[in-house]
mmCIF file of C-alpha atoms in Angstrom:
data_model
loop_
_atom_site.group_PDB
_atom_site.id
_atom_site.type_symbol
_atom_site.label_atom_id
_atom_site.label_comp_id
_atom_site.label_asym_id
_atom_site.label_seq_id
_atom_site.Cartn_x
_atom_site.Cartn_y
_atom_site.Cartn_z
ATOM 1 C CA MET A 16 -3.754 20.016 -59.561
ATOM 2 C CA PRO A 17 -5.303 16.511 -59.571
ATOM 3 C CA PRO A 18 -2.688 14.185 -61.613
ATOM 4 C CA TRP A 19 -5.632 12.405 -63.604
ATOM 5 C CA ARG A 20 -7.624 15.881 -64.519
ATOM 6 C CA ALA A 21 -7.289 14.808 -68.289
ATOM 7 C CA THR A 22 -9.695 11.857 -67.681
ATOM 8 C CA PRO A 23 -13.047 13.563 -68.375
ATOM 9 C CA ARG A 24 -11.707 15.515 -71.399
ATOM 10 C CA ASP A 25 -11.682 14.676 -75.099
ATOM 11 C CA ASP A 26 -9.415 17.426 -76.309
ATOM 12 C CA ILE A 27 -6.390 16.183 -74.492
ATOM 13 C CA PRO A 28 -4.319 13.980 -77.130
ATOM 14 C CA TRP A 29 -1.656 12.736 -74.641
ATOM 15 C CA VAL A 30 -0.697 13.043 -70.990
ATOM 16 C CA VAL A 31 2.587 12.568 -69.310
ATOM 17 C CA THR A 32 2.976 11.994 -65.447
ATOM 18 C CA THR A 33 6.216 11.990 -63.282
ATOM 19 C CA SER A 34 6.446 10.275 -59.954
ATOM 20 C CA CYS A 35 2.625 10.222 -59.660
ATOM 21 C CA PRO A 36 1.601 7.415 -57.416
ATOM 22 C CA ALA A 37 -1.330 5.108 -58.672
ATOM 23 C CA THR A 38 -2.179 4.120 -55.101
ATOM 24 C CA PRO A 39 -4.491 5.663 -52.434
ATOM 25 C CA PRO A 40 -2.873 8.213 -50.267
ATOM 26 C CA ALA A 41 -2.712 6.292 -47.422
ATOM 27 C CA VAL A 42 -0.569 3.560 -49.052
ATOM 28 C CA GLN A 43 1.842 6.369 -50.533
ATOM 29 C CA GLU A 44 2.125 8.022 -47.270
ATOM 30 C CA ARG A 45 2.930 4.828 -45.391
ATOM 31 C CA HIS A 46 5.608 4.069 -48.082
ATOM 32 C CA ALA A 47 7.119 7.532 -47.598
ATOM 33 C CA LEU A 48 7.170 7.201 -43.716
ATOM 34 C CA ALA A 49 8.633 3.977 -43.774
ATOM 35 C CA HIS A 50 11.460 5.049 -45.924
ATOM 36 C CA HIS A 51 11.875 8.230 -43.754
ATOM 37 C CA LEU A 52 12.252 6.043 -40.683
ATOM 38 C CA ARG A 53 14.729 3.602 -42.422
ATOM 39 C CA GLU A 54 16.925 6.467 -43.733
ATOM 40 C CA THR A 55 17.075 8.269 -40.281
ATOM 41 C CA PRO A 56 19.892 6.566 -38.214
ATOM 42 C CA THR A 57 18.867 7.997 -35.051
ATOM 43 C CA ARG A 58 15.601 6.021 -35.081
ATOM 44 C CA SER A 59 15.589 2.548 -33.354
ATOM 45 C CA ARG A 60 13.683 -0.316 -34.867
ATOM 46 C CA ALA A 61 11.285 0.050 -32.018
ATOM 47 C CA ASP A 62 10.532 3.686 -32.610
ATOM 48 C CA ALA A 63 10.116 2.848 -36.397
ATOM 49 C CA ASP A 64 7.595 0.047 -35.560
ATOM 50 C CA ARG A 65 5.689 2.355 -33.219
ATOM 51 C CA ALA A 66 5.567 5.047 -35.582
ATOM 52 C CA LEU A 67 4.318 2.747 -38.566
ATOM 53 C CA ASP A 68 1.775 1.091 -36.009
ATOM 54 C CA LEU A 69 0.368 4.447 -35.118
ATOM 55 C CA HIS A 70 -0.008 5.547 -38.673
ATOM 56 C CA ASP A 71 -1.840 2.413 -39.422
ATOM 57 C CA ARG A 72 -4.253 2.899 -36.338
ATOM 58 C CA LEU A 73 -4.847 6.650 -37.360
ATOM 59 C CA VAL A 74 -5.817 5.288 -40.847
ATOM 60 C CA GLU A 75 -8.244 2.961 -39.498
ATOM 61 C CA ALA A 76 -9.617 5.687 -37.145
ATOM 62 C CA GLY A 77 -10.199 7.816 -40.181
ATOM 63 C CA ARG A 78 -12.043 4.926 -42.001
ATOM 64 C CA ARG A 79 -14.571 5.020 -38.958
ATOM 65 C CA ASP A 80 -14.872 8.815 -39.113
ATOM 66 C CA ALA A 81 -13.461 8.876 -35.814
ATOM 67 C CA ALA A 82 -13.368 12.372 -34.012
ATOM 68 C CA PHE A 83 -10.227 14.417 -34.006
ATOM 69 C CA ALA A 84 -10.177 13.860 -30.190
ATOM 70 C CA THR A 85 -10.011 9.920 -30.739
ATOM 71 C CA ALA A 86 -7.044 10.681 -33.090
ATOM 72 C CA MET A 87 -5.340 12.587 -30.529
ATOM 73 C CA ARG A 88 -5.905 10.006 -27.791
ATOM 74 C CA LEU A 89 -4.264 7.508 -30.114
ATOM 75 C CA VAL A 90 -1.217 9.703 -30.522
ATOM 76 C CA ALA A 91 -0.950 10.477 -26.829
ATOM 77 C CA GLU A 92 -1.351 6.688 -26.174
ATOM 78 C CA ALA A 93 1.561 5.882 -28.525
ATOM 79 C CA GLY A 94 3.797 8.509 -26.827
ATOM 80 C CA ARG A 95 4.133 10.533 -30.035
ATOM 81 C CA PRO A 96 6.955 8.319 -31.451
ATOM 82 C CA PRO A 97 9.740 9.829 -33.170
ATOM 83 C CA GLY A 98 9.489 10.230 -36.962
ATOM 84 C CA LEU A 99 5.745 10.684 -37.195
ATOM 85 C CA GLU A 100 5.607 14.429 -36.849
ATOM 86 C CA CYS A 101 8.395 14.956 -39.329
ATOM 87 C CA HIS A 102 6.391 13.330 -42.117
ATOM 88 C CA TRP A 103 2.821 14.192 -41.090
ATOM 89 C CA GLY A 104 3.552 17.974 -39.964
ATOM 90 C CA GLU A 105 1.527 19.075 -37.110
ATOM 91 C CA VAL A 106 -0.364 15.943 -36.384
ATOM 92 C CA ASP A 107 -2.541 18.055 -33.708
ATOM 93 C CA ASP A 108 -3.810 20.270 -36.411
ATOM 94 C CA GLU A 109 -7.610 19.559 -36.569
ATOM 95 C CA SER A 110 -8.043 20.845 -40.114
ATOM 96 C CA LEU A 111 -5.036 18.883 -41.538
ATOM 97 C CA ARG A 112 -6.378 15.713 -39.733
ATOM 98 C CA THR A 113 -9.979 16.288 -41.407
ATOM 99 C CA PHE A 114 -8.227 16.676 -44.658
ATOM 100 C CA LEU A 115 -6.071 13.680 -44.462
ATOM 101 C CA LYS A 116 -9.018 11.440 -43.255
ATOM 102 C CA ARG A 117 -11.063 12.702 -46.251
ATOM 103 C CA LYS A 118 -8.610 11.858 -48.846
ATOM 104 C CA GLN A 119 -6.710 8.871 -47.330
ATOM 105 C CA ASP A 120 -8.480 6.172 -49.224
ATOM 106 C CA HIS A 121 -9.112 7.703 -52.575
ATOM 107 C CA ASP A 122 -8.382 5.206 -55.353
ATOM 108 C CA PRO A 123 -7.192 6.563 -58.485
ATOM 109 C CA ALA A 124 -8.188 3.333 -60.451
ATOM 110 C CA GLY A 125 -11.487 4.932 -61.777
ATOM 111 C CA ASP A 126 -9.783 7.914 -63.074
ATOM 112 C CA LEU A 127 -7.175 5.691 -64.729
ATOM 113 C CA ARG A 128 -9.536 3.574 -66.244
ATOM 114 C CA GLY A 129 -11.392 6.494 -67.712
ATOM 115 C CA LEU A 130 -8.296 8.038 -69.404
ATOM 116 C CA ARG A 131 -9.086 8.673 -73.098
ATOM 117 C CA CYS A 132 -5.624 9.362 -74.410
ATOM 118 C CA PRO A 133 -2.105 7.751 -74.474
ATOM 119 C CA HIS A 134 -0.262 7.876 -71.208
ATOM 120 C CA LEU A 135 3.413 8.074 -70.363
ATOM 121 C CA ALA A 136 4.230 7.462 -66.696
ATOM 122 C CA LEU A 137 7.892 8.215 -65.476
ATOM 123 C CA PHE A 138 9.191 7.183 -62.184
ATOM 124 C CA GLY A 139 12.590 7.179 -60.390
ATOM 125 C CA GLY A 140 13.501 3.663 -59.310
ATOM 126 C CA GLU A 141 14.451 4.833 -55.781
ATOM 127 C CA ASP A 142 11.629 7.176 -55.319
ATOM 128 C CA PRO A 143 11.522 7.623 -51.274
ATOM 129 C CA LEU A 144 7.820 9.202 -51.702
ATOM 130 C CA ALA A 145 5.997 7.386 -54.238
ATOM 131 C CA PRO A 146 5.414 3.456 -54.075
ATOM 132 C CA VAL A 147 6.712 2.683 -57.466
ATOM 133 C CA ALA A 148 6.027 -1.043 -57.490
ATOM 134 C CA ASP A 149 2.500 -0.645 -56.254
ATOM 135 C CA SER A 150 2.049 2.027 -58.739
ATOM 136 C CA LEU A 151 3.008 0.151 -61.741
ATOM 137 C CA ARG A 152 0.636 -2.680 -60.655
ATOM 138 C CA GLY A 153 -2.309 -0.084 -60.410
ATOM 139 C CA LEU A 154 -1.453 1.530 -63.731
ATOM 140 C CA GLY A 155 -1.054 -1.847 -65.518
ATOM 141 C CA ALA A 156 -4.405 -2.964 -64.022
ATOM 142 C CA SER A 157 -6.245 0.007 -65.090
ATOM 143 C CA ALA A 158 -4.794 0.041 -68.710
ATOM 144 C CA ALA A 159 -5.971 -3.744 -69.133
ATOM 145 C CA HIS A 160 -9.341 -3.011 -67.793
ATOM 146 C CA GLY A 161 -12.209 -3.422 -70.430
ATOM 147 C CA SER A 162 -13.535 -0.218 -69.996
ATOM 148 C CA ARG A 163 -10.421 1.759 -70.921
ATOM 149 C CA ALA A 164 -10.492 3.483 -74.089
ATOM 150 C CA ARG A 165 -8.646 1.832 -77.047
ATOM 151 C CA ARG A 166 -6.414 4.650 -77.726
ATOM 152 C CA ALA A 167 -5.449 5.177 -73.972
ATOM 153 C CA THR A 168 -2.036 3.211 -74.351
ATOM 154 C CA LEU A 169 0.122 2.984 -71.340
ATOM 155 C CA THR A 170 3.955 3.593 -71.706
ATOM 156 C CA VAL A 171 5.946 3.185 -68.295
ATOM 157 C CA GLU A 172 9.574 4.304 -67.847
ATOM 158 C CA VAL A 173 11.431 3.550 -64.733
ATOM 159 C CA LEU A 174 14.730 5.381 -64.260
ATOM 160 C CA PRO A 175 16.896 3.012 -61.996
ATOM 161 C CA GLY A 176 18.470 4.759 -59.090
ATOM 162 C CA ALA A 177 16.486 7.793 -59.521
ATOM 163 C CA ASP A 178 14.598 9.633 -56.886
ATOM 164 C CA HIS A 179 11.243 11.373 -56.621
ATOM 165 C CA ARG A 180 12.618 14.508 -58.894
ATOM 166 C CA LEU A 181 14.015 11.751 -61.226
ATOM 167 C CA ARG A 182 17.639 12.762 -60.344
ATOM 168 C CA LEU A 183 20.268 10.351 -59.719
ATOM 169 C CA PRO A 184 22.437 10.340 -56.281
ATOM 170 C CA GLY A 185 24.240 13.582 -56.171
ATOM 171 C CA ALA A 186 22.959 15.140 -59.362
ATOM 172 C CA ALA A 187 20.952 18.551 -59.437
ATOM 173 C CA ASP A 188 18.983 17.592 -62.592
ATOM 174 C CA PRO A 189 17.333 14.447 -64.058
ATOM 175 C CA PRO A 190 19.579 12.275 -66.194
ATOM 176 C CA PRO A 191 19.553 12.445 -70.205
ATOM 177 C CA GLU A 192 17.629 9.377 -70.020
ATOM 178 C CA TYR A 193 14.698 11.105 -68.692
ATOM 179 C CA PHE A 194 14.756 13.595 -71.689
ATOM 180 C CA VAL A 195 15.233 11.001 -74.303
ATOM 181 C CA ALA A 196 12.364 9.079 -73.064
ATOM 182 C CA LEU A 197 10.218 12.030 -72.732
ATOM 183 C CA THR A 198 11.069 13.853 -76.177
ATOM 184 C CA GLY A 199 11.116 10.311 -77.948
ATOM 185 C CA TRP A 200 7.592 9.545 -76.688
ATOM 186 C CA LEU A 201 6.192 12.942 -77.560
ATOM 187 C CA HIS A 202 7.730 12.947 -81.080
ATOM 188 C CA ARG A 203 6.150 9.764 -81.834
ATOM 189 C CA ARG A 204 2.853 11.423 -80.981
ATOM 190 C CA CYS A 205 3.258 14.961 -82.803
ATOM 191 C CA PRO A 206 5.611 14.445 -85.705
ATOM 192 C CA LEU A 207 3.942 16.310 -88.184
ATOM 193 C CA SER A 208 1.814 19.155 -86.623
ATOM 194 C CA GLY A 209 3.568 21.193 -83.868
ATOM 195 C CA THR A 210 6.941 21.284 -82.756
ATOM 196 C CA LEU A 211 9.121 19.541 -80.113
ATOM 197 C CA ASP A 212 12.576 21.077 -79.116
ATOM 198 C CA ALA A 213 14.952 19.565 -76.594
ATOM 199 C CA HIS A 214 17.537 22.240 -75.694
ATOM 200 C CA PRO A 215 19.907 23.095 -72.772
ATOM 201 C CA ALA A 216 18.679 25.476 -70.168
ATOM 202 C CA HIS A 217 22.030 25.845 -69.152
ATOM 203 C CA PRO A 218 25.476 25.603 -71.195
ATOM 204 C CA GLY A 219 26.947 22.220 -71.258
ATOM 205 C CA ARG A 220 23.663 20.414 -69.904
ATOM 206 C CA PRO A 221 22.210 18.952 -73.028
ATOM 207 C CA GLY A 222 18.426 18.169 -72.963
ATOM 208 C CA ALA A 223 17.862 20.320 -69.805
ATOM 209 C CA SER A 224 14.454 21.410 -70.943
ATOM 210 C CA CYS A 225 11.915 20.617 -73.509
ATOM 211 C CA ARG A 226 9.025 22.581 -75.117
ATOM 212 C CA VAL A 227 6.048 21.245 -77.044
ATOM 213 C CA SER A 228 3.668 23.519 -78.753
ATOM 214 C CA GLY A 229 1.179 23.088 -81.763
ATOM 215 C CA PRO A 230 -2.190 21.846 -82.119
ATOM 216 C CA ASP A 231 -1.195 18.195 -80.951
ATOM 217 C CA ALA A 232 0.281 19.594 -77.694
ATOM 218 C CA GLY A 233 -1.053 17.832 -74.749
ATOM 219 C CA LEU A 234 -0.726 17.749 -70.893
ATOM 220 C CA VAL A 235 2.276 17.237 -68.636
ATOM 221 C CA LEU A 236 1.593 16.597 -65.014
ATOM 222 C CA PRO A 237 3.111 17.486 -62.492
ATOM 223 C CA GLY A 238 6.660 17.028 -63.890
ATOM 224 C CA PRO A 239 9.839 17.746 -61.834
ATOM 225 C CA GLY A 240 9.099 21.351 -62.612
ATOM 226 C CA ALA A 241 6.210 21.031 -59.926
ATOM 227 C CA LEU A 242 9.091 20.799 -57.402
ATOM 228 C CA GLY A 243 11.494 23.405 -58.725
ATOM 229 C CA THR A 244 12.591 24.004 -62.254
ATOM 230 C CA ALA A 245 10.011 24.300 -65.104
ATOM 231 C CA TRP A 246 11.458 21.336 -67.198
ATOM 232 C CA VAL A 247 8.190 21.132 -69.366
ATOM 233 C CA THR A 248 5.933 23.551 -70.762
ATOM 234 C CA THR A 249 2.866 22.750 -72.900
ATOM 235 C CA THR A 250 0.130 24.478 -74.965
ATOM 236 C CA THR A 251 -2.953 22.531 -74.815
ATOM 237 C CA ARG A 252 -4.952 22.163 -77.952
ATOM 238 C CA SER A 253 -8.287 23.892 -77.996
ATOM 239 C CA ARG A 254 -11.332 23.737 -80.126
#
């Protein structure tokens, strides 16, 4: 599900994204690979440097539309450095390589500039997969662009210490601050029509889920629920 699929629609009154990078996939994938290499104690600095160098060379080869055989030659010449396959999966899968080459430089800026409704973007400050600082710059630049619709305001919430699923270290669920930010923002946008309920999905865990319904319900993408628990459900307004 593309995170900016609300862009061409006029019937979406708001959109919420969680942990969605506002960078091209090649930038996001390099950030994730670098984090993986740093967090793996068995990887030497030399191994990490070789893996990142190979990643960059494969990206450049993709930009030249190099054949699959060329990509595999680069991998072989680099000695298949440890860490690369863990992040990329099967680097010798031709169909996967073709897909990665096709999408690696897609810039979401155009979609972001075309957004027509208010946008809440939530991130974990210690996200190992999404480059948060780069995403914030991209989101801000798009929101300030002259072509952006006036009602397409941007609100960003970064939860310090939280990971890609917006959880703090050792926690199974996002912290209360996530639900406070989400429900507060939604309530300000649909206070009269529709309902907004924050209720515990499990005893003793307040704010473990929320539900929005009614004519002003919008779109939540993709949410921590895309990775496990269905934290947020919505009903999209129809005409």
